[in-house]
PDB file of C-alpha atoms in Angstrom:
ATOM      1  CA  UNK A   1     -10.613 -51.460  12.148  1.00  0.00           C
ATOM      2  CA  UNK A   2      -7.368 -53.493  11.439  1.00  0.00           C
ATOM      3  CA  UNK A   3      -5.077 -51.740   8.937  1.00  0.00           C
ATOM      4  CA  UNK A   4      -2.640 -53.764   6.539  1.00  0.00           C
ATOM      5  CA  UNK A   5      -0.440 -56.291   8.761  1.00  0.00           C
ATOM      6  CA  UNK A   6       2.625 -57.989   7.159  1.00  0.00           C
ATOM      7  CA  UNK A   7       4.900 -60.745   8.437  1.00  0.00           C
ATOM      8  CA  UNK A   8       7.789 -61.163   9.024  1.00  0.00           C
ATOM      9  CA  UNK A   9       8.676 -57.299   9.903  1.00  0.00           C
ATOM     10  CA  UNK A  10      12.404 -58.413   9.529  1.00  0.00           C
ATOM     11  CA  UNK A  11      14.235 -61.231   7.777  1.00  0.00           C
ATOM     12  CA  UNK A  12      17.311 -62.105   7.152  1.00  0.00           C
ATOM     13  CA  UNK A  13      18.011 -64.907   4.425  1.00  0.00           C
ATOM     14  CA  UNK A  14      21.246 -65.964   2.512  1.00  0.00           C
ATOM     15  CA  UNK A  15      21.728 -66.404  -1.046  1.00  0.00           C
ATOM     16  CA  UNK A  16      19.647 -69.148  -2.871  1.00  0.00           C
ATOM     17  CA  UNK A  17      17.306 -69.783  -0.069  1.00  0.00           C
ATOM     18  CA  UNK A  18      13.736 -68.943  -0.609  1.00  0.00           C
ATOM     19  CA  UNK A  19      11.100 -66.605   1.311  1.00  0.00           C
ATOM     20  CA  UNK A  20       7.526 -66.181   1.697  1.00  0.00           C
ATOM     21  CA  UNK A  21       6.113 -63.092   3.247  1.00  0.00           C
ATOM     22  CA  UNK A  22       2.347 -62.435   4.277  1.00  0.00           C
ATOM     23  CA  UNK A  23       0.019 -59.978   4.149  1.00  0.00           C
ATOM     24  CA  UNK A  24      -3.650 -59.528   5.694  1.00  0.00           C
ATOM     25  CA  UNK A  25      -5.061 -56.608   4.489  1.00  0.00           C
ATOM     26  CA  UNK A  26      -7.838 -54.389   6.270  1.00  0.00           C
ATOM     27  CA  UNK A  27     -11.465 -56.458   6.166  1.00  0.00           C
ATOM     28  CA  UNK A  28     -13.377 -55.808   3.294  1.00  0.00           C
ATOM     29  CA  UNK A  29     -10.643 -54.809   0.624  1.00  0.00           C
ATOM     30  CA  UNK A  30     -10.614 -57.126  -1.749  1.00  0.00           C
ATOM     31  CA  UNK A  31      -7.488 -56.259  -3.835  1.00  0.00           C
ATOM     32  CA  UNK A  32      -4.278 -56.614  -2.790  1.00  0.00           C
ATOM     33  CA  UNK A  33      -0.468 -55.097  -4.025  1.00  0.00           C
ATOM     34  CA  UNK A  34       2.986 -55.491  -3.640  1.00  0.00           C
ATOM     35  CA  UNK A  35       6.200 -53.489  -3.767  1.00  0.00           C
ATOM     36  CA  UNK A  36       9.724 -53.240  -3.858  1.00  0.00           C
ATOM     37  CA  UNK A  37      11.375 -50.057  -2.400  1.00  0.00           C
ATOM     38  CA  UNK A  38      14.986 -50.221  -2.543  1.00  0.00           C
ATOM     39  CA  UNK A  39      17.697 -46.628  -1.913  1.00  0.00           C
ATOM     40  CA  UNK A  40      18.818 -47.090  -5.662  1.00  0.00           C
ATOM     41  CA  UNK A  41      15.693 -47.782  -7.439  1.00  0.00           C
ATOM     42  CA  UNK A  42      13.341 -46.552  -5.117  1.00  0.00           C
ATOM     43  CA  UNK A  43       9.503 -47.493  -4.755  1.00  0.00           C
ATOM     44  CA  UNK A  44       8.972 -50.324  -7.976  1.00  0.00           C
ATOM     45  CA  UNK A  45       5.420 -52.321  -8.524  1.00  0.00           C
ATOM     46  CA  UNK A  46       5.502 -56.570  -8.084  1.00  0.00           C
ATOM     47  CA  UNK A  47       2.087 -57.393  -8.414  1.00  0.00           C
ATOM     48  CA  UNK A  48      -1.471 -56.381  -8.019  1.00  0.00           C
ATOM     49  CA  UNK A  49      -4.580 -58.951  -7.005  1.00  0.00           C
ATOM     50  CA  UNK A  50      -7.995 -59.018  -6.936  1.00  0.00           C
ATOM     51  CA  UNK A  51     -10.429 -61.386  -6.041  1.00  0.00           C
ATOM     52  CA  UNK A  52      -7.549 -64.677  -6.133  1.00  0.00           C
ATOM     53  CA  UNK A  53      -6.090 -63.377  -9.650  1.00  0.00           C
ATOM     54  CA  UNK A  54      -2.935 -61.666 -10.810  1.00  0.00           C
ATOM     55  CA  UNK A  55      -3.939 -58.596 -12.536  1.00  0.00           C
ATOM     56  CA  UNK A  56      -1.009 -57.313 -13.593  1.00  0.00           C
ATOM     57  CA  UNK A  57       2.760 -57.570 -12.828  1.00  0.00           C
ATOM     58  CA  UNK A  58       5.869 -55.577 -12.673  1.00  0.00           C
ATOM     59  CA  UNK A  59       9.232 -55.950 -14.508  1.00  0.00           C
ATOM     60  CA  UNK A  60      10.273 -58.492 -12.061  1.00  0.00           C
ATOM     61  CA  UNK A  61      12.005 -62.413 -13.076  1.00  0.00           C
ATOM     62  CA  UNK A  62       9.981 -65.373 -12.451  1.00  0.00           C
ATOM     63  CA  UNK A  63      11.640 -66.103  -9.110  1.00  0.00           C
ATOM     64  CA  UNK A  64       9.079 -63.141  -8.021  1.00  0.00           C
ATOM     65  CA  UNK A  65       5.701 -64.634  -7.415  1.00  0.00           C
ATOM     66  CA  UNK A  66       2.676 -63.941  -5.419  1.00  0.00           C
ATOM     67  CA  UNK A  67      -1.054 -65.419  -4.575  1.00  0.00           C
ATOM     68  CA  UNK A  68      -3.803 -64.188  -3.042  1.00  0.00           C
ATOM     69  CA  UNK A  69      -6.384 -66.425  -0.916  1.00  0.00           C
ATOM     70  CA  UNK A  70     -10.457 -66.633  -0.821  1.00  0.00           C
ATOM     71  CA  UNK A  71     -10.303 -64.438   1.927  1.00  0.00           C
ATOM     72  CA  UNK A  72      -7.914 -62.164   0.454  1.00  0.00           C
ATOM     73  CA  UNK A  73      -4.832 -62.095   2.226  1.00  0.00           C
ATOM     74  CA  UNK A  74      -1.545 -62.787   0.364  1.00  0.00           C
ATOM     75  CA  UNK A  75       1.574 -64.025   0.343  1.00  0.00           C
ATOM     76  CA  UNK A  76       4.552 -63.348  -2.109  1.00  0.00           C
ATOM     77  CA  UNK A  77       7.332 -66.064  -2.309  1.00  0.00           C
ATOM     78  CA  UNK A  78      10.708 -64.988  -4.357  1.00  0.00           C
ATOM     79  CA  UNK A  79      12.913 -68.506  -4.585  1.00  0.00           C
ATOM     80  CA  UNK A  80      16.777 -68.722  -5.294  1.00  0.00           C
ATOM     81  CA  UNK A  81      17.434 -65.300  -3.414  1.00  0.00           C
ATOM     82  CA  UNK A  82      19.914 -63.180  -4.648  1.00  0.00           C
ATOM     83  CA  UNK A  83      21.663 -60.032  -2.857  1.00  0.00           C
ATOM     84  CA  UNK A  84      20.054 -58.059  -4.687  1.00  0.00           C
ATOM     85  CA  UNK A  85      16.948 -58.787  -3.609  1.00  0.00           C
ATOM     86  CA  UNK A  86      17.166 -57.231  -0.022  1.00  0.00           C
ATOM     87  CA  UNK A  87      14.942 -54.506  -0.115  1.00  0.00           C
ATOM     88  CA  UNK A  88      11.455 -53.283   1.902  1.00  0.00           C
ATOM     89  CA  UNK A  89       8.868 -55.061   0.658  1.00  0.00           C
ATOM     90  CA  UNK A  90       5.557 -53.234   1.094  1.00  0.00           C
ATOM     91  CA  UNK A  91       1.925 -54.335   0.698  1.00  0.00           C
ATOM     92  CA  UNK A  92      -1.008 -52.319   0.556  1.00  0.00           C
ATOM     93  CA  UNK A  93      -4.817 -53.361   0.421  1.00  0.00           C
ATOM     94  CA  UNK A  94      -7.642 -51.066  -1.439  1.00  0.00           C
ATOM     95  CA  UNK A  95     -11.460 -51.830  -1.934  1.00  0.00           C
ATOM     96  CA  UNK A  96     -11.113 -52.329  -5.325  1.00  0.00           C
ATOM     97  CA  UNK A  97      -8.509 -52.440  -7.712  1.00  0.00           C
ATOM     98  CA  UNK A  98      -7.445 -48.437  -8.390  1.00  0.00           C
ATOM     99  CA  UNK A  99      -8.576 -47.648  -5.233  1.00  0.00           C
ATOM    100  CA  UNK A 100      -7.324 -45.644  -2.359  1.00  0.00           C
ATOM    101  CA  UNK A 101      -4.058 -47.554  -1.105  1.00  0.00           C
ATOM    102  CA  UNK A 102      -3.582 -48.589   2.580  1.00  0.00           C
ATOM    103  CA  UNK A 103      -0.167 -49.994   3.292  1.00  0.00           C
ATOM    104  CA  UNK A 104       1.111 -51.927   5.445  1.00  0.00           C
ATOM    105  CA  UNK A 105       4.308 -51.438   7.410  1.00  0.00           C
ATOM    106  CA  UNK A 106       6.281 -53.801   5.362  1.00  0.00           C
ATOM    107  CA  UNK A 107       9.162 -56.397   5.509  1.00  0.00           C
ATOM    108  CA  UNK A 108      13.068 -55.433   5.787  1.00  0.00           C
ATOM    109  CA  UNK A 109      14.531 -59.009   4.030  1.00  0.00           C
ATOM    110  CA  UNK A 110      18.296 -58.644   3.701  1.00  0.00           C
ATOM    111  CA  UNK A 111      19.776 -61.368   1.698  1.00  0.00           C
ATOM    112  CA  UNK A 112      23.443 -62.642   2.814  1.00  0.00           C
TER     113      UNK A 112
ATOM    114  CA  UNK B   1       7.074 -44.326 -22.820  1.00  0.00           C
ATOM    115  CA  UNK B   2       5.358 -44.389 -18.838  1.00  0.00           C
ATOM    116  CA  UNK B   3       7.533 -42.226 -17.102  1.00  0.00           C
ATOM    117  CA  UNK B   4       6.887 -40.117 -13.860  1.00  0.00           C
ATOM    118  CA  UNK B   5       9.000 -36.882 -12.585  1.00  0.00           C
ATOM    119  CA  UNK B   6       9.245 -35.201  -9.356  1.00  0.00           C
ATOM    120  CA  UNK B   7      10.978 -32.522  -8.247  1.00  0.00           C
ATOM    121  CA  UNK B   8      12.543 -31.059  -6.004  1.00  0.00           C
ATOM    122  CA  UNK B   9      14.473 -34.264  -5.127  1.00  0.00           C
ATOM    123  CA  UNK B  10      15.126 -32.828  -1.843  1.00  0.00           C
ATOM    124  CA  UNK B  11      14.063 -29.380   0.317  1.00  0.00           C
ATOM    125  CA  UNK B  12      14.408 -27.645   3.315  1.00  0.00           C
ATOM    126  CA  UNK B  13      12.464 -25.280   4.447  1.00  0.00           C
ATOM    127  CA  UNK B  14      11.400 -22.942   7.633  1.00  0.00           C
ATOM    128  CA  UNK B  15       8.412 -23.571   9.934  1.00  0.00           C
ATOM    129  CA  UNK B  16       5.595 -22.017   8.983  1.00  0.00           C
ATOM    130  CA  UNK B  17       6.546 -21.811   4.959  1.00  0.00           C
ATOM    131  CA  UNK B  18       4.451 -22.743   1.987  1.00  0.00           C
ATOM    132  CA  UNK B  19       5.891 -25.531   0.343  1.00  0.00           C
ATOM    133  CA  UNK B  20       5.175 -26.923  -3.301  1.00  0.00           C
ATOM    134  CA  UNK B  21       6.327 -30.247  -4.661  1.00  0.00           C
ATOM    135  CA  UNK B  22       5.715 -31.347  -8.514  1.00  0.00           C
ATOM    136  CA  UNK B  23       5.103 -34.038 -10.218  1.00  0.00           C
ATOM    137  CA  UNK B  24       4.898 -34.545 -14.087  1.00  0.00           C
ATOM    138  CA  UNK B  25       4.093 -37.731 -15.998  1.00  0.00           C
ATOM    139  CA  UNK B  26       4.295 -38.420 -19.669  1.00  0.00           C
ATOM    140  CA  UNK B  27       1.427 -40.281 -21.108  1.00  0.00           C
ATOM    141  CA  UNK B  28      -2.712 -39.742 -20.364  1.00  0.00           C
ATOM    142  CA  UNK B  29      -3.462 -41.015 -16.564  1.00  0.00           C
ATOM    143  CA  UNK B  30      -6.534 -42.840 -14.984  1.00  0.00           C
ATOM    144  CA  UNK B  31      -5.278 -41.775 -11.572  1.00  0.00           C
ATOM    145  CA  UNK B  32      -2.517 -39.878  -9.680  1.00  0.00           C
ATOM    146  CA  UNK B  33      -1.475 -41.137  -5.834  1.00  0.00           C
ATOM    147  CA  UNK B  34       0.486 -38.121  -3.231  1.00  0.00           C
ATOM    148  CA  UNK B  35       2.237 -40.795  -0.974  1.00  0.00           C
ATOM    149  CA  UNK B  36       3.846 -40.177   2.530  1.00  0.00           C
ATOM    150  CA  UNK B  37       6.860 -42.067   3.815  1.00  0.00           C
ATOM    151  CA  UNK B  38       8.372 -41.529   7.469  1.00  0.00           C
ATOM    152  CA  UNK B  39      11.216 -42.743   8.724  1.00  0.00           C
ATOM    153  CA  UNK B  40      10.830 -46.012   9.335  1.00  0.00           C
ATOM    154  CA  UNK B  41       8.867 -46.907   6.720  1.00  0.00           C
ATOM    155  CA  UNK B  42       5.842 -46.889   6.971  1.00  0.00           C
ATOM    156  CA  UNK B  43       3.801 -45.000   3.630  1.00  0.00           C
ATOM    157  CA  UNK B  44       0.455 -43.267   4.164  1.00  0.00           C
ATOM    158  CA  UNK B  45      -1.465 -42.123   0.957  1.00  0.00           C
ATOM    159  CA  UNK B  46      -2.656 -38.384   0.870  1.00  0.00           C
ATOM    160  CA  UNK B  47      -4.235 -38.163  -2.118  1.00  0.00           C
ATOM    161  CA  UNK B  48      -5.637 -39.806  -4.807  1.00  0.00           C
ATOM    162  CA  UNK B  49      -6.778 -37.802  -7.541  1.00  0.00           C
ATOM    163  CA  UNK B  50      -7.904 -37.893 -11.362  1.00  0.00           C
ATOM    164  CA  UNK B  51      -8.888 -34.119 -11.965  1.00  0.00           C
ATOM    165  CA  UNK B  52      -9.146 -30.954  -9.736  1.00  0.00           C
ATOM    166  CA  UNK B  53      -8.227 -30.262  -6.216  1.00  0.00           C
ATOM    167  CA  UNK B  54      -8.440 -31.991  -2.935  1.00  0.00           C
ATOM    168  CA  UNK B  55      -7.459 -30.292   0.175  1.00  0.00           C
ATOM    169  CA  UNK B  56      -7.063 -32.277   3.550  1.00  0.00           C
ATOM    170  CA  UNK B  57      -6.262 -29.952   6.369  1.00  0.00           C
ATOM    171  CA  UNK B  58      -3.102 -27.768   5.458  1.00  0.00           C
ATOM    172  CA  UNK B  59      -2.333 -30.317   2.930  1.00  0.00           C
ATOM    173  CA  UNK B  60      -3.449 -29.037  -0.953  1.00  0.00           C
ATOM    174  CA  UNK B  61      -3.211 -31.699  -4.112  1.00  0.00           C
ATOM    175  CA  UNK B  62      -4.098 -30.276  -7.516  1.00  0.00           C
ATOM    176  CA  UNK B  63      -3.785 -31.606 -11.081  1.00  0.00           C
ATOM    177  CA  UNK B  64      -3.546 -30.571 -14.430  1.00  0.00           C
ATOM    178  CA  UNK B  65      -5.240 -32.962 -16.932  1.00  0.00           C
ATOM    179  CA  UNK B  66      -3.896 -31.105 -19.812  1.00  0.00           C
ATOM    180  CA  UNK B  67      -0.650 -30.385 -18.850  1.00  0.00           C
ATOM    181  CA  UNK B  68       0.555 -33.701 -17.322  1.00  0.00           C
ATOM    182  CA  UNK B  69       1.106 -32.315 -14.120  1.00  0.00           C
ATOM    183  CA  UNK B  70       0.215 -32.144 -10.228  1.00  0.00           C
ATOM    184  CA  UNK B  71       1.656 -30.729  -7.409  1.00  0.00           C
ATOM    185  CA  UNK B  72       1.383 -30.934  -3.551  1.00  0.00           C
ATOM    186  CA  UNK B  73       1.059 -28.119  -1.218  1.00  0.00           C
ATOM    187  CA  UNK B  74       1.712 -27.751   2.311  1.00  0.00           C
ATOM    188  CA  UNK B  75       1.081 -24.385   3.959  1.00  0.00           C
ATOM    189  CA  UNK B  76       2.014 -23.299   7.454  1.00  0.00           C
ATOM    190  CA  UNK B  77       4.728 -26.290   7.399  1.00  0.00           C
ATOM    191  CA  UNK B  78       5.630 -27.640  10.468  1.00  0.00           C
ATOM    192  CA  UNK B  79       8.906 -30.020  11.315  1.00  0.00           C
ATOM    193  CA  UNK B  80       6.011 -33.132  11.872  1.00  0.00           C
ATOM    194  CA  UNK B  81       5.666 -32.502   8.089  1.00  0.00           C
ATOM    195  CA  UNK B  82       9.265 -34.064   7.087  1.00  0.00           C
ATOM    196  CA  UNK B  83       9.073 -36.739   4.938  1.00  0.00           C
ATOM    197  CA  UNK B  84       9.476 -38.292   1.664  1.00  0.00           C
ATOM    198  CA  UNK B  85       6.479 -37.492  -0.679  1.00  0.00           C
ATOM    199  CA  UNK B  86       5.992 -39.676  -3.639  1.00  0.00           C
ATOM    200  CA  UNK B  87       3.794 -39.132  -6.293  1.00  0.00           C
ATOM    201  CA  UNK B  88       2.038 -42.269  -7.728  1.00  0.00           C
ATOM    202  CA  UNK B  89       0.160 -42.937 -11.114  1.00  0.00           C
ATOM    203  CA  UNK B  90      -1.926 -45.252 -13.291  1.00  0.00           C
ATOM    204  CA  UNK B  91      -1.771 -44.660 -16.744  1.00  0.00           C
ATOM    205  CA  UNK B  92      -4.769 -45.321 -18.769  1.00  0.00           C
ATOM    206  CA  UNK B  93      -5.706 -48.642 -19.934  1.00  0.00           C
ATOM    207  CA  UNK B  94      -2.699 -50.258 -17.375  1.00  0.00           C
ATOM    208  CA  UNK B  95      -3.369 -51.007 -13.972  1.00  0.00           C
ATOM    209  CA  UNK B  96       0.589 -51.358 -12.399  1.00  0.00           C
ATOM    210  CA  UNK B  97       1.632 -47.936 -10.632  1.00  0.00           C
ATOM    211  CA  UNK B  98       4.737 -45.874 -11.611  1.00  0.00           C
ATOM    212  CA  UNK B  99       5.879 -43.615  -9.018  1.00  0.00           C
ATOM    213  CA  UNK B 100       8.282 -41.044  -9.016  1.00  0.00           C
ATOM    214  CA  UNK B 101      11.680 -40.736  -7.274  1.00  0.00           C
ATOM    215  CA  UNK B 102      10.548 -38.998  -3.892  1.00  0.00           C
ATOM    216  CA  UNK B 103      10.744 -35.409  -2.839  1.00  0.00           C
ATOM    217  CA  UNK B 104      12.737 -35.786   0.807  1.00  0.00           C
ATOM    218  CA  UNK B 105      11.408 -32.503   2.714  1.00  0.00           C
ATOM    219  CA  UNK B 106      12.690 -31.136   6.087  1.00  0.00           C
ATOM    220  CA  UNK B 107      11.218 -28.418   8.032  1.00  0.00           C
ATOM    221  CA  UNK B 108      13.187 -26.328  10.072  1.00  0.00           C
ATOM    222  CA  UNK B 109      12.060 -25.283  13.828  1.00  0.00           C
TER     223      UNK B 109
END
């Protein structure tokens, strides 16, 4: 069985571009979430989805957004990139929402 | 106020030593997480528990309902065991996760 597979596994942007990263998680979990793990502020929660809607979301601005697909893979798109924004960005799938996590090996973006 | 604390931030310790890391939270929980992080990345989750004990291999995860308060336990450590370990939770009636700062270990040949 197919774990949790993000795209890109690197970017690199520069300041007010915009990036969309992916994530397929493992067949059958409906419910997928995102993260932002960064050395100063370590391991912080985006946004969680299940079954297409946003169930919750972290402490993040509105450039931070997300979507999740009938099939339930995902994508999160943060616009207007700032510096601070470079950080691993880690999804993980689970059954159901509160579930066992499965993660995925995430995405390095470093904003220039 | 949600608020999750781990300690030690960092340890060392000798092949073959028992090894505790803690984790305390502030508010009533629906669900703690014992996370794994390699270099590299990539995060494997050990545990997930919401009362009692689970034990996987030489890896031990206990809570205390009561006392807002869990802790991990490795016995017979071995150097494949460093890592970061991050404790997770859900508090009740949210569904985001908090997670603590990360307990860096490194055994010792």
């Amino acid at each position: 069985k197919a774990g949790v597979t993000q795209t890109p596994r690197y970017l690199i942007k520069t300041r007010g571009q915009q990036v969309t990263l992916s994530c397929s998680p493992i067949s059958g979990h409906r419910s997928v979430s995102w993260y932002q793990q960064t050395p100063g502020q370590g391991l912080q929660f985006l946004f969680e989805y299940f079954s297409e809607t946003q169930r919750n979301k972290g402490n993040f601005p509105g450039r931070f957004s997300g979507r999740q697909f009938s099939n339930s893979r995902s994508e999160m798109n943060v616009s207007t990139l700032e510096l601070g924004d470079s950080a691993l960005y880690l999804c993980a799938s689970s059954l159901d929402p509160g579930g066992k996590l499965f993660f995925g090996s995430g995405t390095q973006l470093s904003v220039l | 106020k949600n608020e999750v604390e781990q300690s030690p931030q960092n340890l060392t310790a000798q092949e073959g030593e028992f090894i505790t890391i803690n984790c305390s939270y502030s508010v009533g929980i629906s669900a703690l997480h014992w996370l794994q992080q390699h270099p590299g990345g990539g995060i494997v989750s050990l545990f997930m528990l919401s009362s009692g004990k689970k034990k996987h291999g030489r890896l031990i995860a206990t809570i205390n309902i009561q006392e807002k308060h869990s802790s991990l336990h490795i016995t017979a450590s071995h150097p494949r065991d460093s890592a970061v370990y991050i404790c997770a939770v859900r508090f009740t009636g949210g569904s985001q996760f908090y997670f603590g700062t990360g307990t860096s270990l490194t055994v010792i040949p």
